[in-house]
PDB file of C-alpha atoms in Angstrom:
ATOM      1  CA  UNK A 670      50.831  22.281 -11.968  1.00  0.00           C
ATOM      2  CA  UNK A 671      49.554  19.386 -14.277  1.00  0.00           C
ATOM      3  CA  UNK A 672      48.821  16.406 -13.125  1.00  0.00           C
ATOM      4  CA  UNK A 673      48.807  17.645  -9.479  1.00  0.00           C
ATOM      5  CA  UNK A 674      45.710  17.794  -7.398  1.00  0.00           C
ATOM      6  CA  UNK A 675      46.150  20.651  -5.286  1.00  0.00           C
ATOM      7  CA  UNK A 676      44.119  23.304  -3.219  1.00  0.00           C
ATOM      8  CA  UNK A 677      44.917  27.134  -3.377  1.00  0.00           C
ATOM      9  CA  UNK A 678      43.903  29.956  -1.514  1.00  0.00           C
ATOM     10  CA  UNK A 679      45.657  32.803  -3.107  1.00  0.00           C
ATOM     11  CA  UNK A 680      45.123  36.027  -1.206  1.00  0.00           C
ATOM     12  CA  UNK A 681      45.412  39.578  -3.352  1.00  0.00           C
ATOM     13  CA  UNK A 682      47.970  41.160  -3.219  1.00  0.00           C
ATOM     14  CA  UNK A 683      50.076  38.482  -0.653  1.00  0.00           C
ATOM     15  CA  UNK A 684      53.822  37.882  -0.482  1.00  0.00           C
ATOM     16  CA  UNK A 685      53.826  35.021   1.919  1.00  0.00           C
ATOM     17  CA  UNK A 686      52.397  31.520   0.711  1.00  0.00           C
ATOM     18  CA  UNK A 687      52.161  28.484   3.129  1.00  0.00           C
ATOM     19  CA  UNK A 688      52.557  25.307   1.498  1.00  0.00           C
ATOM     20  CA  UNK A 689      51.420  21.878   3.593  1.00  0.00           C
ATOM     21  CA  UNK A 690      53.282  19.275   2.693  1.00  0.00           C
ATOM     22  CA  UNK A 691      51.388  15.693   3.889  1.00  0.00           C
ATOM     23  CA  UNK A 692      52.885  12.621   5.427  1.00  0.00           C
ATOM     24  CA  UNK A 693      52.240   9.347   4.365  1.00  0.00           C
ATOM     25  CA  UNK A 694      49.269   7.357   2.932  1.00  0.00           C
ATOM     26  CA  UNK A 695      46.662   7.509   0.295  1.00  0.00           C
ATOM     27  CA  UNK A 696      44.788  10.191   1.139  1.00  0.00           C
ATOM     28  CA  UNK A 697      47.192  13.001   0.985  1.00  0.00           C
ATOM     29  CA  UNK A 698      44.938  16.580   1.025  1.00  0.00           C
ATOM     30  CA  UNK A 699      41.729  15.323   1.694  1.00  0.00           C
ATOM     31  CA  UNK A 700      42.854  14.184   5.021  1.00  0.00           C
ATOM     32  CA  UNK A 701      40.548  15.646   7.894  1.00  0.00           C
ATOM     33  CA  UNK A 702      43.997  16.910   9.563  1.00  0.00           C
ATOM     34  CA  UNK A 703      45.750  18.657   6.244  1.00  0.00           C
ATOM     35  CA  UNK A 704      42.029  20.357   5.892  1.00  0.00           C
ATOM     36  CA  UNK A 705      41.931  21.303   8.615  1.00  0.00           C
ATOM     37  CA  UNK A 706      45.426  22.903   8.635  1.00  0.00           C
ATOM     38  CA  UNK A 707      44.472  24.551   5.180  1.00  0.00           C
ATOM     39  CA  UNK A 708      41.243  25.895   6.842  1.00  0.00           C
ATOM     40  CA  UNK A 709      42.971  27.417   9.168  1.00  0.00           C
ATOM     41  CA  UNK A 710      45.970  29.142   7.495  1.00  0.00           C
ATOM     42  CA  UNK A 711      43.576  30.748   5.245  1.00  0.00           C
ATOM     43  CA  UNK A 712      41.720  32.003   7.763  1.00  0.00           C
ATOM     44  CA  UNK A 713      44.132  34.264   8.435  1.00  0.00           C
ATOM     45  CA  UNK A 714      44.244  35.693   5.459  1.00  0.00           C
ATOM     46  CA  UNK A 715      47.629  34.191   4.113  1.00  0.00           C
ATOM     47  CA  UNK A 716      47.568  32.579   0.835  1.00  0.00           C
ATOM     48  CA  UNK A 717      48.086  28.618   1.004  1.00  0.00           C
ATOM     49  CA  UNK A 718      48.163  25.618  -0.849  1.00  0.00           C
ATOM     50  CA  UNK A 719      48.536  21.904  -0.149  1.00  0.00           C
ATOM     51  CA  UNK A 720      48.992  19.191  -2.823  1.00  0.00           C
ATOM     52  CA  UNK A 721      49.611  15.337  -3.156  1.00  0.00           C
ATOM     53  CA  UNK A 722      52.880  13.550  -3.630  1.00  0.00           C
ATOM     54  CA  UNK A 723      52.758  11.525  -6.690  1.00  0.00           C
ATOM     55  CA  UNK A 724      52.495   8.404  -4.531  1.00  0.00           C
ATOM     56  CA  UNK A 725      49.286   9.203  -3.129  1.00  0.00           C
ATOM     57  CA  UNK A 726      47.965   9.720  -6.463  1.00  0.00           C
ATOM     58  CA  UNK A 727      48.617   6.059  -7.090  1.00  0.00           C
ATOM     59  CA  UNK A 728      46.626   5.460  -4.298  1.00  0.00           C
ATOM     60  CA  UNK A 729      49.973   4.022  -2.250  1.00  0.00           C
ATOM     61  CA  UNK A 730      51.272   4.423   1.224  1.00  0.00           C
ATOM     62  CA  UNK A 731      54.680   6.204   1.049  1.00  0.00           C
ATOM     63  CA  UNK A 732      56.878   7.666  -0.888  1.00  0.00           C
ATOM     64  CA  UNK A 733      58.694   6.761  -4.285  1.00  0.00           C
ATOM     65  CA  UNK A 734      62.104   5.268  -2.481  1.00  0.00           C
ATOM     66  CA  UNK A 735      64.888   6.170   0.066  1.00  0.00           C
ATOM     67  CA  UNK A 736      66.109   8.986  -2.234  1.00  0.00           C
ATOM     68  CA  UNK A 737      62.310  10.756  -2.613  1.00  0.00           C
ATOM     69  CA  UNK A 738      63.553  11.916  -6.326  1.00  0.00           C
ATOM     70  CA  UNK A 739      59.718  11.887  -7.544  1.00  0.00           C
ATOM     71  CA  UNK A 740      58.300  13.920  -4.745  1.00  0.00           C
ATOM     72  CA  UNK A 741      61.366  16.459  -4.647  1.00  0.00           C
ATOM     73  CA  UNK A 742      60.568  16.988  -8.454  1.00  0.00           C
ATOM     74  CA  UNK A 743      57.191  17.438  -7.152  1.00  0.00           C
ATOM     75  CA  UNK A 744      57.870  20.147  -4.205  1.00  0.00           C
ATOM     76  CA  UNK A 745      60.482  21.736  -6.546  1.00  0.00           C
ATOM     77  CA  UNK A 746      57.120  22.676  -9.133  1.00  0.00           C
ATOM     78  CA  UNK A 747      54.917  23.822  -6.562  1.00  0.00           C
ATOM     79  CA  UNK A 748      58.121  25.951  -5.341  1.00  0.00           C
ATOM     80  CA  UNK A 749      58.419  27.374  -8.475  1.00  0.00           C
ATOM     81  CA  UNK A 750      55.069  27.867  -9.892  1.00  0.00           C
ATOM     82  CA  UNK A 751      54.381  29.681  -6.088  1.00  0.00           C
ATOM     83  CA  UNK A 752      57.454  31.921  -6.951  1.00  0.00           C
ATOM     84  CA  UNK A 753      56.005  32.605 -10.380  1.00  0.00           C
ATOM     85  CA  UNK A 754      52.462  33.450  -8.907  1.00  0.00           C
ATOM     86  CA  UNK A 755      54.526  36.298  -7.306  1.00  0.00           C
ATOM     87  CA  UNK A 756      55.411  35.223  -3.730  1.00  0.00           C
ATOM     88  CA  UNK A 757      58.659  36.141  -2.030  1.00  0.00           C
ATOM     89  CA  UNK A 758      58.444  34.651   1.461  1.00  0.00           C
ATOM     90  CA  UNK A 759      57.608  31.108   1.348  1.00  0.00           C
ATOM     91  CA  UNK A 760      56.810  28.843   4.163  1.00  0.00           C
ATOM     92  CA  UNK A 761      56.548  25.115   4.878  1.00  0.00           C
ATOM     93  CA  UNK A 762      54.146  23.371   6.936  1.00  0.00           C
ATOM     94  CA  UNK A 763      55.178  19.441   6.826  1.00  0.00           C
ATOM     95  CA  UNK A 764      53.416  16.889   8.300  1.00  0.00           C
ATOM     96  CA  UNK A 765      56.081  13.800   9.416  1.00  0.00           C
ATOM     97  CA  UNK A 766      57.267  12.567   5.861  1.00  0.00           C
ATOM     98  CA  UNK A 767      56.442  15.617   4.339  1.00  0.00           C
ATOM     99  CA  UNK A 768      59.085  17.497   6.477  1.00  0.00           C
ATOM    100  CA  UNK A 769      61.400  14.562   5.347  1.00  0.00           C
ATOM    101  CA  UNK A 770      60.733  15.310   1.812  1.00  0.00           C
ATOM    102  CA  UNK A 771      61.504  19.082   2.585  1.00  0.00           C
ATOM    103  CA  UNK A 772      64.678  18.571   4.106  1.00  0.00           C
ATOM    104  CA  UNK A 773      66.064  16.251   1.170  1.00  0.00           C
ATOM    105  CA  UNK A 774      64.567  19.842  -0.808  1.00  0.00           C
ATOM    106  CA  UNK A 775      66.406  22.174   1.016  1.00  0.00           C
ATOM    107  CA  UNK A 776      69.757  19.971   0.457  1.00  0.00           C
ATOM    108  CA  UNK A 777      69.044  20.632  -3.240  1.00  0.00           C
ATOM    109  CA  UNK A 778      67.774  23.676  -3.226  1.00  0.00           C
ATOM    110  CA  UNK A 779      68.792  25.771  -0.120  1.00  0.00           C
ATOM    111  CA  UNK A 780      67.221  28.793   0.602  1.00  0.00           C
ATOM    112  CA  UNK A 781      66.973  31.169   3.186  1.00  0.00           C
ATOM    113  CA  UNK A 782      64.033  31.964   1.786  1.00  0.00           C
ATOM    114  CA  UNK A 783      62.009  29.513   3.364  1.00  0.00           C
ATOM    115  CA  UNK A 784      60.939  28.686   7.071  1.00  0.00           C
ATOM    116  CA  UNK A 785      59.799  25.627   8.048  1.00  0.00           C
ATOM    117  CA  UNK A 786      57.580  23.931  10.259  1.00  0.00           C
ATOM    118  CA  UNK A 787      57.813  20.224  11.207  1.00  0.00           C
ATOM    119  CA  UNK A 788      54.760  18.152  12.920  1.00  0.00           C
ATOM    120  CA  UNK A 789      55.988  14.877  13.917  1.00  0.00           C
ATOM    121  CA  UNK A 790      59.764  15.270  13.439  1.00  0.00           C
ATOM    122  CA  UNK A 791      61.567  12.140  12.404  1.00  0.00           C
ATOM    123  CA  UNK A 792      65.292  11.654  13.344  1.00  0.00           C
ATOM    124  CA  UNK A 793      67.598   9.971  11.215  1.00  0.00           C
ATOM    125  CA  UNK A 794      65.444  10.572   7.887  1.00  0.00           C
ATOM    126  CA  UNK A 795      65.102  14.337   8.107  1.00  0.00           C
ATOM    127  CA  UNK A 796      67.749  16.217   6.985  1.00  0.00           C
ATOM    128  CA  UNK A 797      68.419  18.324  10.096  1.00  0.00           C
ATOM    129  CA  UNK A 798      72.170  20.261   8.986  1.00  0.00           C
ATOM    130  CA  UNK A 799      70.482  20.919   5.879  1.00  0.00           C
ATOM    131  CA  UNK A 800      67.184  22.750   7.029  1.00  0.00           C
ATOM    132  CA  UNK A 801      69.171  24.201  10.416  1.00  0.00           C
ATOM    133  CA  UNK A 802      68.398  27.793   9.212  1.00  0.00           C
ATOM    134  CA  UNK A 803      64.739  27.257   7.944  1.00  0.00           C
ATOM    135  CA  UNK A 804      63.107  25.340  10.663  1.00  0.00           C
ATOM    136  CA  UNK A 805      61.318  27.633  13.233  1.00  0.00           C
ATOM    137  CA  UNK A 806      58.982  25.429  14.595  1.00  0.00           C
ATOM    138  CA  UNK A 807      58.628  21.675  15.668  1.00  0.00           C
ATOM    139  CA  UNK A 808      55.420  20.367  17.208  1.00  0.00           C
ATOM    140  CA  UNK A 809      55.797  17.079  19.019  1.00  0.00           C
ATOM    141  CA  UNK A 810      53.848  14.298  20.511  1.00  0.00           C
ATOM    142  CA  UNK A 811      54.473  13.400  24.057  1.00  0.00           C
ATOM    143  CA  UNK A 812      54.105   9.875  22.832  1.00  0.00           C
ATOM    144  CA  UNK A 813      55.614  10.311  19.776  1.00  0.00           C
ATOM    145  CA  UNK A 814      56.883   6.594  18.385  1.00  0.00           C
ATOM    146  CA  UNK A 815      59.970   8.254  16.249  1.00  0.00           C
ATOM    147  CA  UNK A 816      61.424  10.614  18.891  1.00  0.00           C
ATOM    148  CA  UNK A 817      60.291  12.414  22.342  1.00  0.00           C
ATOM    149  CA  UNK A 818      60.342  16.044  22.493  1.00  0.00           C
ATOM    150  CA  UNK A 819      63.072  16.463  24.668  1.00  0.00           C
ATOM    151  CA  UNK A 820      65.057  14.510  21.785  1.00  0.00           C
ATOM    152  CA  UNK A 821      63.930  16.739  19.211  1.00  0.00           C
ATOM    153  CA  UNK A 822      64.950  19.640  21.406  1.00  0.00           C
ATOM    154  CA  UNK A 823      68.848  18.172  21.725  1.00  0.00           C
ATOM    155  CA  UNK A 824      68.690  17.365  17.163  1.00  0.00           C
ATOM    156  CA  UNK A 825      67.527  21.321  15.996  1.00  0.00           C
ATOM    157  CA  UNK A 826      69.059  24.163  16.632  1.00  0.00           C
ATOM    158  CA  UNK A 827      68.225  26.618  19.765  1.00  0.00           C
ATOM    159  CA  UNK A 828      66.206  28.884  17.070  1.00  0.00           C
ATOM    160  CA  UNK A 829      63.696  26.022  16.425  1.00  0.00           C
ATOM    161  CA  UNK A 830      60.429  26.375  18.469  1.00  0.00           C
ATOM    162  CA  UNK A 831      60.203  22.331  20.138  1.00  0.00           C
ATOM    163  CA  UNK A 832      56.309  22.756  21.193  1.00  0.00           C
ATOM    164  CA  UNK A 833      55.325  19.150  22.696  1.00  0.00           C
ATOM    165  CA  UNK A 834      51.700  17.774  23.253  1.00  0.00           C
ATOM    166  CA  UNK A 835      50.522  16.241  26.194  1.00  0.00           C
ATOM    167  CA  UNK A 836      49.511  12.465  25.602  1.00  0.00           C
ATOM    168  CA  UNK A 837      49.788  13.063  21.725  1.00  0.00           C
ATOM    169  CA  UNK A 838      51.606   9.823  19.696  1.00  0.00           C
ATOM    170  CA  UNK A 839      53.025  11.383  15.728  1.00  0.00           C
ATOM    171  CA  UNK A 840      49.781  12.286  14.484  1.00  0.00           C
ATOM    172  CA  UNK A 841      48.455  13.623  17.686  1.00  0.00           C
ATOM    173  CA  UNK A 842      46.036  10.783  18.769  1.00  0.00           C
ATOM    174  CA  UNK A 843      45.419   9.480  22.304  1.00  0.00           C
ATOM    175  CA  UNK A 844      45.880   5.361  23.132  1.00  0.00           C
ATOM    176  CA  UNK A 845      42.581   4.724  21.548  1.00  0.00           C
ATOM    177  CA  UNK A 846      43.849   5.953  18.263  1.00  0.00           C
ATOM    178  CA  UNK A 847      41.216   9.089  18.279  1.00  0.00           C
ATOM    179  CA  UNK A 848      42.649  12.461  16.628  1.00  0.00           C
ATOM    180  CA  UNK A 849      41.383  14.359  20.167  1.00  0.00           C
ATOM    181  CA  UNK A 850      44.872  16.560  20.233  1.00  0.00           C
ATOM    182  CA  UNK A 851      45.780  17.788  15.925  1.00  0.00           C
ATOM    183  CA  UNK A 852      42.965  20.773  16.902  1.00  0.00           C
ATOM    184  CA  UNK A 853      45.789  21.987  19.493  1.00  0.00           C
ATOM    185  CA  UNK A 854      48.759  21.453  16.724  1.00  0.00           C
ATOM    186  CA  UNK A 855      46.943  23.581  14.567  1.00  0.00           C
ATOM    187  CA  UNK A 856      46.564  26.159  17.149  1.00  0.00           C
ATOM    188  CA  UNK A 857      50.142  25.911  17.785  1.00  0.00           C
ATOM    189  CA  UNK A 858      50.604  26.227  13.785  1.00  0.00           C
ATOM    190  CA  UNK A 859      48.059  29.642  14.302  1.00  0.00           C
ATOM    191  CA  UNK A 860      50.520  30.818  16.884  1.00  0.00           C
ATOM    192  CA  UNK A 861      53.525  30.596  14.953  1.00  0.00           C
ATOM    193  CA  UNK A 862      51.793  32.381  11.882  1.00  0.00           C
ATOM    194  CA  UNK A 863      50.418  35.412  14.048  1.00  0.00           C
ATOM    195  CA  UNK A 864      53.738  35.455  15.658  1.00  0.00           C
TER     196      UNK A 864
END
């Protein structure tokens, strides 16, 4: 894992890793959101670990070009050093490009291995016959710019959770651009994990 900043909480003795992928921008996992998704998985007791693209490291917006070949080198480390540390049931957590990035992964590398969870699903970029198997779980703005829920609901298969949220644009903000509605995605993401 050189040259990646990451965070880990490894739990003894745990199988099952979450891994949150972040969307686009700078900031990568010292967004309030992706903490607060981190807090959370690890409060229940499941190991987890989050980690920035390359482009964020350069301090840029998005990722390294239409084919993402720097951040699925990325992904494909942290897959592999995760497997090495021991886990056998992996699971994605992938926030808008971040589930993009994941689905050019699973073209690569498919696995049915690994479930998936998409917040803010984009059409047209994510790769949805490659992931078909793996994602479980969509949550959705209402408001979402890229795609309603109810068009989400007619792209994935009828295994994929579509869990929409009232009001909620892609990164579940109200019209005055305040984050009121990501504390009820990551209950959602709580849900899914308790399941």
């Amino acid at each position: 894992m050189d040259k990646i900043t990451y965070k880990y909480y490894r739990k003894n003795d745990s199988k099952k890793i979450y891994i949150i992928l972040h969307g686009g921008g700078p900031v990568g996992v010292e967004t309030d959101f992706i903490s607060s998704i981190f807090n959370a998985v690890s409060s229940t007791k499941n190991s987890v670990l989050c980690f920035n693209f390359p482009y964020c490291e350069r301090g840029e917006e998005s990722s390294s070009g239409p084919e993402l070949k720097e951040e699925i080198a990325t992904l494909k480390r942290v897959v592999e050093y995760v497997k090495n540390q021991g886990y056998n049931e992996i699971y994605f957590i992938a926030k808008s490009l971040g589930g993009i990035i994941a689905s050019y992964y699973l073209k690569q590398n498919p696995s049915d291995k690994i479930k998936m969870a998409i917040l803010g699903y984009i059409p047209n970029e994510i790769q949805q016959d490659d992931i078909a198997e793996n994602l479980a779980l969509v949550i959705q703005g209402e408001k979402d710019r890229f795609a309603s829920p109810a068009e989400v609901s007619n792209l994935v298969k009828n295994s994929t959770t579509v869990f929409e949220i009232k009001n909620a644009d892609h990164s579940y903000r109200n019209e005055q651009k305040e984050p009121i509605y990501q504390s009820a995605a990551v209950e959602r993401i709580l849900e899914w994990i308790k399941g």
